[in-house]
Every structure is written in structure tokens, then in C-alpha cells.
């Protein structure tokens, strides 16, 4: 099959889709890139492969909205570092995927462009905030996708949609061109239907970028070439703190069954505990909202963003632009974040959250002296119904209980399908020490080869 035919299959799937996984589809650009690949003009490791990009990642000449009215018409003048890398390797960028507005959410319901749906059950959420990316990959509307993960936004939808998703080590992938939400915690990462494809995409996007001062100059290994490395003899920790109240017993069982499979492959598993994880959810939300309130200050309609077409004094214009450009959840977070950073409250909230973060990081450092990796359920339960939690923000924040600790500690975590509840996929995360993504891929690869959990529709 030619690249053009293959890309046309993706475009057809998108056209027929009921998922609302895409905000913008670049039909023309995708066909042109596919033809270039067929003509041999695009070579590289991803030549001709259709890839979907979360709409928080800048694409030159292609609208990048962050699923917000605020950026409804924004067309970036440059490509994000990761997008540049993809183009260099010949990937075909087919479109920009639906997400929670400015990446704030766990369900892809807060999008200005309407909710995205779970491919396994159209009444359920795909997870979030990179819901469109995971749904598109699961439903074969794209072969690969990029998401971003500040507190779970790659792993949650990967788990709910039955695909593989990696939150890399902080600093492993450049954030240049990613619209910032919680900049001290977020990373762009790969989403794919198999571990090998996920590793292949990661190999392309990882690496040092002088345009991101938090990017780290650490050599990028050939992850794919080493996927079959021996895993027998590895020590894996199972922290009981990830199996707390609210974890569905079906999810818990699926995780333990997966651990038994790994044991049959020679991995040693042992229970452990990380007592400071109980602070993770509150520490995460205070920091994420504080960072958001600062990062989103630029959207005032003056240089960036939606503008109400009326002339007023500066204050009124600023307020009107922001009041009509941002959705409800974004406003809630900006208000709370501004409050947490304001004089008199800074020590009480923000600083305290930073201290809790340090304790949580120390928990991870301690367990990684003893274990090569950790295993835990990615999400406490399977995908929930659209509308079920959206009116109760706290209940939605609690969904992130198992994903946010990883971002606070800047370590990598790979979510892989490990079972189902009825039709709905269950995911487990394999967590490693900083820059140890290779080991996560190896464990996941062996697990995948020895089980039958590939969930692609
Ligand atoms: N659900 C979390 C939040 O709303 C994580 C989002 C993300 O990783 N971008 O903050």
C-alpha cells in the first residue's frame, strides 16, 4: 500500500468518526506529505506515517487552539521542537486533537469544541486531557499521536482507551512550542498502539533543545533496538499507596495478574510503601493552578487571544476578553492559583506544596535504591460516563490520584493495557527512575509479547 493510500485510510476513519477526536484536520497537507513520501522526497524513520498532534503543541501554519475559545483562531508562526523532529523524519501530520481546555482536566469534556468520546463506549469519556490523541490512535484514525502530561494527561487517556502512552522524565523532551499549563511538571510524550511504536516515536522526539532551558543534554538511546533486553532478575516494587480507597477491585486484580505474568518471566516483585504520596493530590493541584495563573496571564486579547470587539479602558477590555475567552474550569483554576500565590497565602499554600513535593521526590529516590521499577494501576477505575463528574470538580481531581505523584517527582511512567472490565480497557503504569525509559519499554514489551491485551479496535 502506498503512503498516500495509508494516509487516506486515516482521513476516511476521521471523516466517518463519531468520536470528535480532532479539532482541526489537515486533509490537504496530509495528502501532500504522503505524496512526498511516496515520491521518496521524505525519508526518515517515520516516513509516511500519519500522526495526530495534541492541540496544545504548536504547528506552523496549522491552527493551535488548546481547545479554547481564547485561541480559536490562533495560527502559530513556528513549529514546536517535537514537530520539527517529526517533519525531519518524514511523519505525516494529519491534524490537531481534542483536549481539555488548556490541558486542565481528566476527561476531555471541557473542550470549547465539545467533548471527545471513548471509542469503546460512546457514552463514556476517553480520559484527558490528551483524550483526542488516545482516542484517535485506539480508533485507527492515526497510527501515532503526541500528548502532553502535567499530572496524567497522557497516561489517563492511554489507560481509558487501551493504548500505550509515556510520560517521559522531566527534561527528556523539549517543551519549546508546547503551550504551558503547569510548566514545572509537564512533558510531551508519545501515544501508540504497541510498545514498539511508542518507543520508536519517543526515539524521534527525545533529546536536547537549547530553546528549552529545562531540557537536558543526555544522549538518546536506541530504545527500539534494545526492547528485547533481558528482564529476568529485575526487582519491581508494588507500592500499596497506589491501591488505596476508591480503586476498583477489578482494576486491582488486573494489576496483580499482570505482576504475576512478569514474575513468570523472572521479575521479582515485592510490596513497598511510599507514605508521602498521601500529599500528592493537594500538592499537585496547588502548584498546577499557581503555575497556570502565571502562564495564562498572557492571554488578554492584547497580544494573544480572543478579543471582544469593543473599545474600553484597558482594565475593562482585559476583563471582558478573559471573561468571554476562557471556560469555567480554566477560570476556576486561574482564580485559585492567583489566590495561592498572593501575598500572605504564598507560604501557606504554594510553599507548603513545594515542600510536600520535595518529600514525595524523596520517597521515589528511596524506593529506586531498592527497586528497578514500580508497578501500579494507572487509573483507579475504567472510563466513566460523560457528564458523571464534570459538575463536581473535586471528584474529577481525585481521579488523578495515581498519576500526579509521578509528575511531582519528575520521573518517567509508561501506561500499558493490562486487562478489561467488560469492553473497557484497564491500564497499568510502569514507573522508573529519571532517564530510565528504556527499562520501562523493555518490561512493557515483554509483558505485551506474553499477554493478549492489545486493545486497538
Ligand atoms: N487532570 C490533571 C489536571 O487537570 C492533569 C492534566 C494534565 O496532565 N495536563 O491538572
Coordinates of C-alpha atoms and ligand atoms in Angstrom, one line a residue:
X1 CA 0.0 0.0 0.0
X2 CA 1.3 3.5 -0.8
X3 CA 1.7 6.1 1.8
X4 CA -1.0 8.1 0.1
X5 CA -3.4 5.2 0.4
X6 CA -2.5 4.6 4.0
X7 CA -3.0 8.2 5.0
X8 CA -6.3 8.2 3.1
X9 CA -7.5 5.4 5.3
X10 CA -6.8 7.5 8.4
X11 CA -8.6 10.5 6.8
X12 CA -11.5 8.3 5.9
X13 CA -11.7 7.0 9.5
X14 CA -11.7 10.6 10.8
X15 CA -14.4 11.6 8.4
X16 CA -16.7 8.7 9.5
X17 CA -15.8 9.1 13.1
X18 CA -18.3 9.8 15.9
X19 CA -15.5 10.5 18.4
X20 CA -14.8 14.2 17.9
X21 CA -11.1 13.3 18.4
X22 CA -9.9 16.1 16.1
X23 CA -10.3 19.9 16.3
X24 CA -8.5 20.5 13.0
X25 CA -7.8 18.0 10.3
X26 CA -5.2 19.0 7.6
X27 CA -6.6 16.9 4.7
X28 CA -4.7 18.8 2.1
X29 CA -1.4 19.0 3.9
X30 CA -1.6 15.3 4.9
X31 CA -2.2 14.2 1.3
X32 CA 0.7 16.4 0.1
X33 CA 3.1 15.0 2.7
X34 CA 2.0 11.4 1.9
X35 CA 2.7 12.1 -1.8
X36 CA 6.1 13.5 -1.0
X37 CA 6.8 10.3 1.0
X38 CA 5.7 8.2 -2.0
X39 CA 7.9 10.2 -4.3
X40 CA 10.9 9.5 -1.9
X41 CA 11.2 13.2 -1.0
X42 CA 10.5 12.5 2.7
X43 CA 12.7 9.8 4.1
X44 CA 13.4 9.2 7.7
X45 CA 12.3 6.9 10.5
X46 CA 8.6 7.9 10.3
X47 CA 8.2 8.4 6.6
X48 CA 4.6 8.4 5.5
X49 CA 3.2 7.6 9.0
X50 CA 0.0 9.5 9.9
X51 CA 0.4 11.2 13.3
X52 CA -2.0 13.3 15.3
X53 CA -0.8 16.1 17.5
X54 CA -2.4 17.4 20.7
X55 CA -3.8 20.9 20.0
X56 CA -1.5 22.4 22.7
X57 CA 1.6 21.8 20.6
X58 CA 2.4 24.5 18.1
X59 CA 2.3 23.6 14.4
X60 CA 3.4 26.2 11.9
X61 CA 0.6 27.4 9.7
X62 CA -1.9 25.0 11.3
X63 CA -4.3 26.3 13.9
X64 CA -3.5 25.5 17.5
X65 CA -6.4 26.3 19.8
X66 CA -5.7 24.5 23.1
X67 CA -9.4 23.7 22.8
X68 CA -10.2 27.2 24.0
X69 CA -12.3 30.0 22.5
X70 CA -9.3 32.1 23.6
X71 CA -7.1 30.7 20.9
X72 CA -9.9 29.7 18.4
X73 CA -8.1 31.5 15.5
X74 CA -4.5 31.2 16.6
X75 CA -2.1 30.0 13.9
X76 CA 1.4 29.6 15.2
X77 CA 4.3 31.1 13.2
X78 CA 6.6 28.3 14.2
X79 CA 6.8 24.5 14.8
X80 CA 7.3 23.1 18.3
X81 CA 10.7 21.4 18.6
X82 CA 9.0 18.0 18.6
X83 CA 7.0 18.8 15.5
X84 CA 10.2 19.9 13.7
X85 CA 11.7 16.5 14.6
X86 CA 8.7 14.7 13.3
X87 CA 8.8 16.5 10.0
X88 CA 12.6 15.8 9.7
X89 CA 11.7 12.1 10.0
X90 CA 9.0 12.3 7.3
X91 CA 5.9 11.9 9.6
X92 CA 2.6 13.0 8.1
X93 CA 0.8 15.4 10.4
X94 CA -2.8 14.7 9.8
X95 CA -4.4 17.0 12.4
X96 CA -4.7 18.5 15.9
X97 CA -6.5 16.6 18.5
X98 CA -9.2 17.5 21.0
X99 CA -8.3 18.0 24.7
X100 CA -9.4 19.6 27.9
X101 CA -9.2 23.4 27.6
X102 CA -5.5 24.4 28.1
X103 CA -4.9 20.8 29.3
X104 CA -6.9 21.3 32.5
X105 CA -8.9 18.2 33.0
X106 CA -9.1 14.5 33.1
X107 CA -12.0 13.8 30.7
X108 CA -11.7 15.9 27.5
X109 CA -15.1 17.3 28.4
X110 CA -14.0 20.9 29.0
X111 CA -13.1 21.5 25.3
X112 CA -14.7 24.6 23.7
X113 CA -15.2 22.3 20.6
X114 CA -17.4 19.7 22.5
X115 CA -16.4 16.6 24.4
X116 CA -14.4 13.7 22.8
X117 CA -15.8 10.3 23.2
X118 CA -14.3 6.9 24.2
X119 CA -14.0 4.6 21.2
X120 CA -15.0 1.6 23.3
X121 CA -18.3 3.2 24.5
X122 CA -19.5 6.4 23.0
X123 CA -21.3 7.4 26.3
X124 CA -18.0 7.5 28.2
X125 CA -15.1 9.8 28.4
X126 CA -11.8 8.9 26.7
X127 CA -9.9 10.4 29.6
X128 CA -7.9 13.6 29.5
X129 CA -6.5 15.9 28.9
X130 CA -5.0 14.4 25.7
X131 CA -8.2 12.5 25.1
X132 CA -8.4 13.1 21.4
X133 CA -4.9 11.8 20.9
X134 CA -5.5 8.5 22.6
X135 CA -9.0 8.0 21.1
X136 CA -7.6 8.7 17.6
X137 CA -4.9 6.1 18.0
X138 CA -7.2 3.5 19.5
X139 CA -9.8 4.0 16.7
X140 CA -7.1 3.9 14.0
X141 CA -7.7 7.5 13.0
X142 CA -3.9 7.9 13.3
X143 CA -1.1 5.5 13.8
X144 CA 0.7 7.6 16.4
X145 CA 0.0 10.7 18.5
X146 CA 1.6 13.2 20.7
X147 CA 0.1 14.2 24.0
X148 CA 1.3 16.2 27.0
X149 CA 1.2 15.1 30.6
X150 CA 1.3 17.6 33.5
X151 CA -0.5 15.3 36.0
X152 CA -1.6 12.3 34.0
X153 CA -2.8 13.7 30.7
X154 CA -1.1 11.1 28.5
X155 CA -1.4 8.1 30.8
X156 CA -5.1 8.6 31.8
X157 CA -6.4 8.6 28.2
X158 CA -4.0 5.9 27.2
X159 CA -5.4 3.8 30.0
X160 CA -9.1 4.6 29.3
X161 CA -8.7 4.0 25.5
X162 CA -6.5 0.8 25.7
X163 CA -3.3 2.2 24.1
X164 CA 0.3 2.7 25.2
X165 CA 1.4 6.2 26.5
X166 CA 4.6 7.5 28.1
X167 CA 5.1 10.5 30.4
X168 CA 8.9 11.0 30.0
X169 CA 11.4 12.2 32.6
X170 CA 11.1 15.9 33.0
X171 CA 13.7 17.5 30.7
X172 CA 13.9 14.5 28.3
X173 CA 11.7 16.1 25.7
X174 CA 11.7 19.8 24.8
X175 CA 8.7 21.8 25.8
X176 CA 9.5 24.5 23.3
X177 CA 6.3 25.2 21.4
X178 CA 4.1 23.5 24.0
X179 CA 1.5 25.8 25.4
X180 CA 2.4 25.9 29.1
X181 CA 0.0 24.9 31.8
X182 CA 2.0 23.6 34.8
X183 CA 5.5 24.1 33.4
X184 CA 7.5 22.6 36.2
X185 CA 5.7 19.2 35.7
X186 CA 4.7 18.7 32.1
X187 CA 6.3 16.8 29.3
X188 CA 5.3 16.0 25.8
X189 CA 5.1 12.2 25.2
X190 CA 4.2 9.5 22.7
X191 CA 1.0 7.5 22.3
X192 CA 0.8 4.4 20.2
X193 CA -1.0 1.0 19.9
X194 CA 2.1 -1.0 20.7
X195 CA 5.1 -0.6 22.9
X196 CA 7.5 -0.8 20.0
X197 CA 5.7 2.0 18.1
X198 CA 5.6 4.1 21.3
X199 CA 9.4 3.6 21.7
X200 CA 10.0 4.4 18.0
X201 CA 8.2 7.7 18.3
X202 CA 9.9 8.5 21.6
X203 CA 13.3 8.0 20.0
X204 CA 12.4 10.7 17.5
X205 CA 11.1 13.4 19.9
X206 CA 13.5 12.9 22.8
X207 CA 16.7 15.0 23.1
X208 CA 18.3 18.2 24.0
X209 CA 16.9 21.6 22.7
X210 CA 18.8 24.8 23.5
X211 CA 15.4 26.6 23.2
X212 CA 14.1 24.9 26.4
X213 CA 16.2 25.8 29.4
X214 CA 14.8 22.8 31.3
X215 CA 15.7 20.4 28.5
X216 CA 18.6 18.1 29.5
X217 CA 21.6 17.2 27.4
X218 CA 21.6 13.5 27.9
X219 CA 22.2 11.1 24.9
X220 CA 19.1 9.4 23.5
X221 CA 19.4 5.6 23.4
X222 CA 18.2 3.4 20.6
X223 CA 15.2 2.3 22.6
X224 CA 13.7 0.0 19.9
X225 CA 17.0 -1.8 19.3
X226 CA 17.1 -2.8 22.9
X227 CA 13.5 -3.8 23.5
X228 CA 14.3 -7.4 23.8
X229 CA 16.9 -7.0 26.6
X230 CA 16.6 -9.5 29.4
X231 CA 14.2 -8.5 32.2
X232 CA 14.6 -11.6 34.3
X233 CA 16.1 -10.8 37.7
X234 CA 14.7 -7.2 37.8
X235 CA 13.4 -6.1 41.2
X236 CA 10.0 -4.5 40.9
X237 CA 8.2 -2.6 43.8
X238 CA 4.5 -2.5 44.2
X239 CA 3.6 0.5 46.4
X240 CA 0.5 -0.2 48.4
X241 CA -0.2 3.6 48.3
X242 CA -1.5 3.2 44.7
X243 CA -4.1 0.7 45.8
X244 CA -5.9 3.0 48.2
X245 CA -9.6 3.7 48.8
X246 CA -11.6 4.0 45.6
X247 CA -9.6 1.7 43.5
X248 CA -11.9 -0.7 41.7
X249 CA -11.2 -4.3 42.7
X250 CA -11.4 -5.3 39.1
X251 CA -8.5 -2.9 38.3
X252 CA -6.6 -4.0 41.4
X253 CA -6.9 -7.7 40.2
X254 CA -5.9 -6.9 36.7
X255 CA -2.7 -5.2 38.0
X256 CA -1.8 -8.2 40.3
X257 CA -2.4 -10.6 37.4
X258 CA 0.0 -8.5 35.3
X259 CA 2.5 -8.7 38.1
X260 CA 2.1 -12.4 38.1
X261 CA 2.9 -12.5 34.4
X262 CA 6.0 -10.5 35.0
X263 CA 7.0 -12.9 37.8
X264 CA 6.6 -15.8 35.4
X265 CA 9.2 -14.0 33.2
X266 CA 11.7 -13.9 36.1
X267 CA 10.9 -10.5 37.5
X268 CA 10.9 -10.3 41.3
X269 CA 8.0 -8.3 42.7
X270 CA 7.7 -7.1 46.3
X271 CA 5.2 -4.8 48.1
X272 CA 6.5 -1.5 49.4
X273 CA 5.2 1.8 50.6
X274 CA 5.6 5.5 49.9
X275 CA 4.0 7.3 52.8
X276 CA 4.3 10.9 51.5
X277 CA 2.1 10.0 48.5
X278 CA -0.9 11.0 50.5
X279 CA 0.1 14.7 50.0
X280 CA 0.4 14.3 46.2
X281 CA -3.1 15.3 45.1
X282 CA -3.2 18.6 47.1
X283 CA 0.4 19.4 46.4
X284 CA -0.2 18.9 42.7
X285 CA -3.3 21.0 42.4
X286 CA -1.9 24.0 44.4
X287 CA 1.2 24.0 42.1
X288 CA -0.6 23.3 38.9
X289 CA -3.1 26.1 39.5
X290 CA -0.4 28.5 40.6
X291 CA 1.7 27.9 37.6
X292 CA -1.3 28.1 35.4
X293 CA -2.3 31.5 36.8
X294 CA 1.1 32.9 35.8
X295 CA 1.3 31.0 32.4
X296 CA -2.1 32.1 31.2
X297 CA -1.6 35.8 32.1
X298 CA -0.5 36.4 28.5
X299 CA -4.0 35.7 27.1
X300 CA -5.6 39.1 27.4
X301 CA -6.6 39.7 23.8
X302 CA -3.9 42.4 23.6
X303 CA -1.1 40.3 22.0
X304 CA -2.5 36.8 22.3
X305 CA -6.0 35.6 22.3
X306 CA -9.7 36.3 21.8
X307 CA -10.7 39.9 21.7
X308 CA -14.1 41.4 22.3
X309 CA -14.7 44.0 19.6
X310 CA -15.4 47.0 21.8
X311 CA -13.2 49.8 22.9
X312 CA -13.0 50.4 26.6
X313 CA -10.3 51.4 29.1
X314 CA -7.5 48.8 29.5
X315 CA -8.9 47.1 32.6
X316 CA -12.4 46.6 31.2
X317 CA -11.0 45.3 27.9
X318 CA -8.7 42.9 29.7
X319 CA -11.5 41.6 31.9
X320 CA -14.0 41.2 29.1
X321 CA -11.6 39.4 26.9
X322 CA -10.7 37.0 29.6
X323 CA -14.3 36.6 30.8
X324 CA -15.5 35.6 27.4
X325 CA -12.4 33.7 26.1
X326 CA -11.9 31.2 29.0
X327 CA -14.2 28.4 30.0
X328 CA -15.5 27.7 33.5
X329 CA -12.8 25.3 34.7
X330 CA -9.9 27.4 33.4
X331 CA -11.4 30.4 35.3
X332 CA -11.7 28.4 38.4
X333 CA -8.1 27.4 38.3
X334 CA -6.8 30.8 37.5
X335 CA -8.7 32.3 40.4
X336 CA -7.5 29.6 42.8
X337 CA -3.9 29.8 41.6
X338 CA -3.8 33.6 41.9
X339 CA -5.1 33.3 45.4
X340 CA -2.5 30.6 46.3
X341 CA 0.3 32.9 45.1
X342 CA -0.9 36.1 46.6
X343 CA 0.9 37.9 49.5
X344 CA 0.1 36.2 52.8
X345 CA -1.0 33.0 51.2
X346 CA 2.1 32.1 49.4
X347 CA 3.8 30.4 52.4
X348 CA 0.6 28.8 53.5
X349 CA -0.2 27.1 50.1
X350 CA 2.4 27.4 47.4
X351 CA 5.5 27.0 49.6
X352 CA 3.9 24.2 51.5
X353 CA 3.0 22.4 48.3
X354 CA 6.7 22.7 47.2
X355 CA 7.8 21.2 50.5
X356 CA 5.4 18.3 50.1
X357 CA 6.8 17.8 46.5
X358 CA 10.3 17.5 47.9
X359 CA 9.1 14.8 50.3
X360 CA 7.4 12.9 47.5
X361 CA 10.5 13.1 45.4
X362 CA 12.5 11.7 48.3
X363 CA 10.1 8.7 48.6
X364 CA 10.8 7.9 44.9
X365 CA 14.6 8.3 45.4
X366 CA 14.4 5.9 48.3
X367 CA 12.4 3.2 46.5
X368 CA 14.6 3.4 43.5
X369 CA 17.6 2.5 45.6
X370 CA 15.8 -0.8 46.2
X371 CA 13.8 -1.4 43.0
X372 CA 14.5 -1.1 39.3
X373 CA 10.9 -0.1 38.6
X374 CA 7.5 0.2 40.2
X375 CA 4.1 -1.1 39.1
X376 CA 0.7 0.4 39.9
X377 CA -2.7 0.9 38.3
X378 CA -2.7 4.0 36.1
X379 CA -6.2 5.0 36.9
X380 CA -8.3 3.8 39.9
X381 CA -11.1 2.7 37.6
X382 CA -12.2 2.4 34.0
X383 CA -13.6 5.2 31.9
X384 CA -16.6 6.9 33.5
X385 CA -19.7 8.3 31.8
X386 CA -19.7 11.7 30.1
X387 CA -21.3 14.1 32.5
X388 CA -20.9 11.9 35.5
X389 CA -18.2 14.1 37.2
X390 CA -18.0 17.3 35.4
X391 CA -20.3 19.3 37.7
X392 CA -18.2 18.3 40.8
X393 CA -14.6 19.4 40.2
X394 CA -13.2 17.8 43.3
X395 CA -14.5 14.4 42.2
X396 CA -12.7 14.9 38.9
X397 CA -9.4 16.0 40.6
X398 CA -9.5 12.8 42.7
X399 CA -9.4 10.7 39.5
X400 CA -5.7 11.8 39.2
X401 CA -4.6 10.2 42.5
X402 CA -2.2 7.7 40.9
X403 CA -0.8 9.8 38.1
X404 CA 0.2 13.1 39.8
X405 CA 2.9 11.7 42.1
X406 CA 5.0 10.8 39.0
X407 CA 4.9 14.4 37.7
X408 CA 5.8 15.8 41.1
X409 CA 8.9 13.6 41.2
X410 CA 9.9 14.3 37.6
X411 CA 10.2 10.6 36.9
X412 CA 9.0 8.6 33.8
X413 CA 6.0 6.4 33.7
X414 CA 4.6 4.2 30.9
X415 CA 1.0 3.2 30.8
X416 CA 0.2 -0.1 29.0
X417 CA -3.1 -2.0 28.7
X418 CA -3.3 -4.9 31.2
X419 CA -6.9 -6.1 31.0
X420 CA -10.5 -5.1 30.7
X421 CA -13.7 -4.6 32.7
X422 CA -16.3 -5.7 30.2
X423 CA -15.3 -3.9 27.0
X424 CA -13.5 -1.1 28.8
X425 CA -9.7 -1.2 28.9
X426 CA -7.6 -1.2 32.1
X427 CA -4.1 0.3 32.2
X428 CA -1.1 -0.2 34.5
X429 CA 1.8 2.1 34.8
X430 CA 5.4 1.0 35.0
X431 CA 7.4 3.8 36.7
X432 CA 11.1 4.2 36.6
X433 CA 13.9 6.4 37.9
X434 CA 14.9 9.5 35.9
X435 CA 16.1 8.8 32.4
X436 CA 15.3 5.1 32.7
X437 CA 12.7 5.0 30.0
X438 CA 14.5 2.1 28.3
X439 CA 13.7 -0.2 31.2
X440 CA 10.0 0.7 31.2
X441 CA 9.8 -0.1 27.5
X442 CA 11.6 -3.4 28.0
X443 CA 9.3 -4.5 30.8
X444 CA 6.2 -3.4 28.9
X445 CA 7.4 -5.1 25.7
X446 CA 7.9 -8.4 27.3
X447 CA 4.6 -8.1 29.0
X448 CA 2.8 -7.3 25.8
X449 CA 4.5 -10.2 23.9
X450 CA 3.4 -12.6 26.6
X451 CA -0.2 -11.5 27.0
X452 CA -3.1 -10.6 24.8
X453 CA -4.2 -7.1 26.0
X454 CA -3.7 -5.1 22.8
X455 CA -6.8 -3.2 22.9
X456 CA -6.9 -1.4 19.5
X457 CA -10.4 -1.5 18.0
Ligands
LIG1 N1 -6.1 16.1 35.3 C1 -4.9 16.9 35.7 C2 -5.3 18.3 35.7 O1 -6.4 18.6 35.4 C3 -3.8 16.6 34.8 C4 -3.8 17.4 33.5 C5 -2.6 17.2 32.7 O2 -1.8 16.4 32.8 N2 -2.5 18.2 31.7 O3 -4.5 19.1 36.1

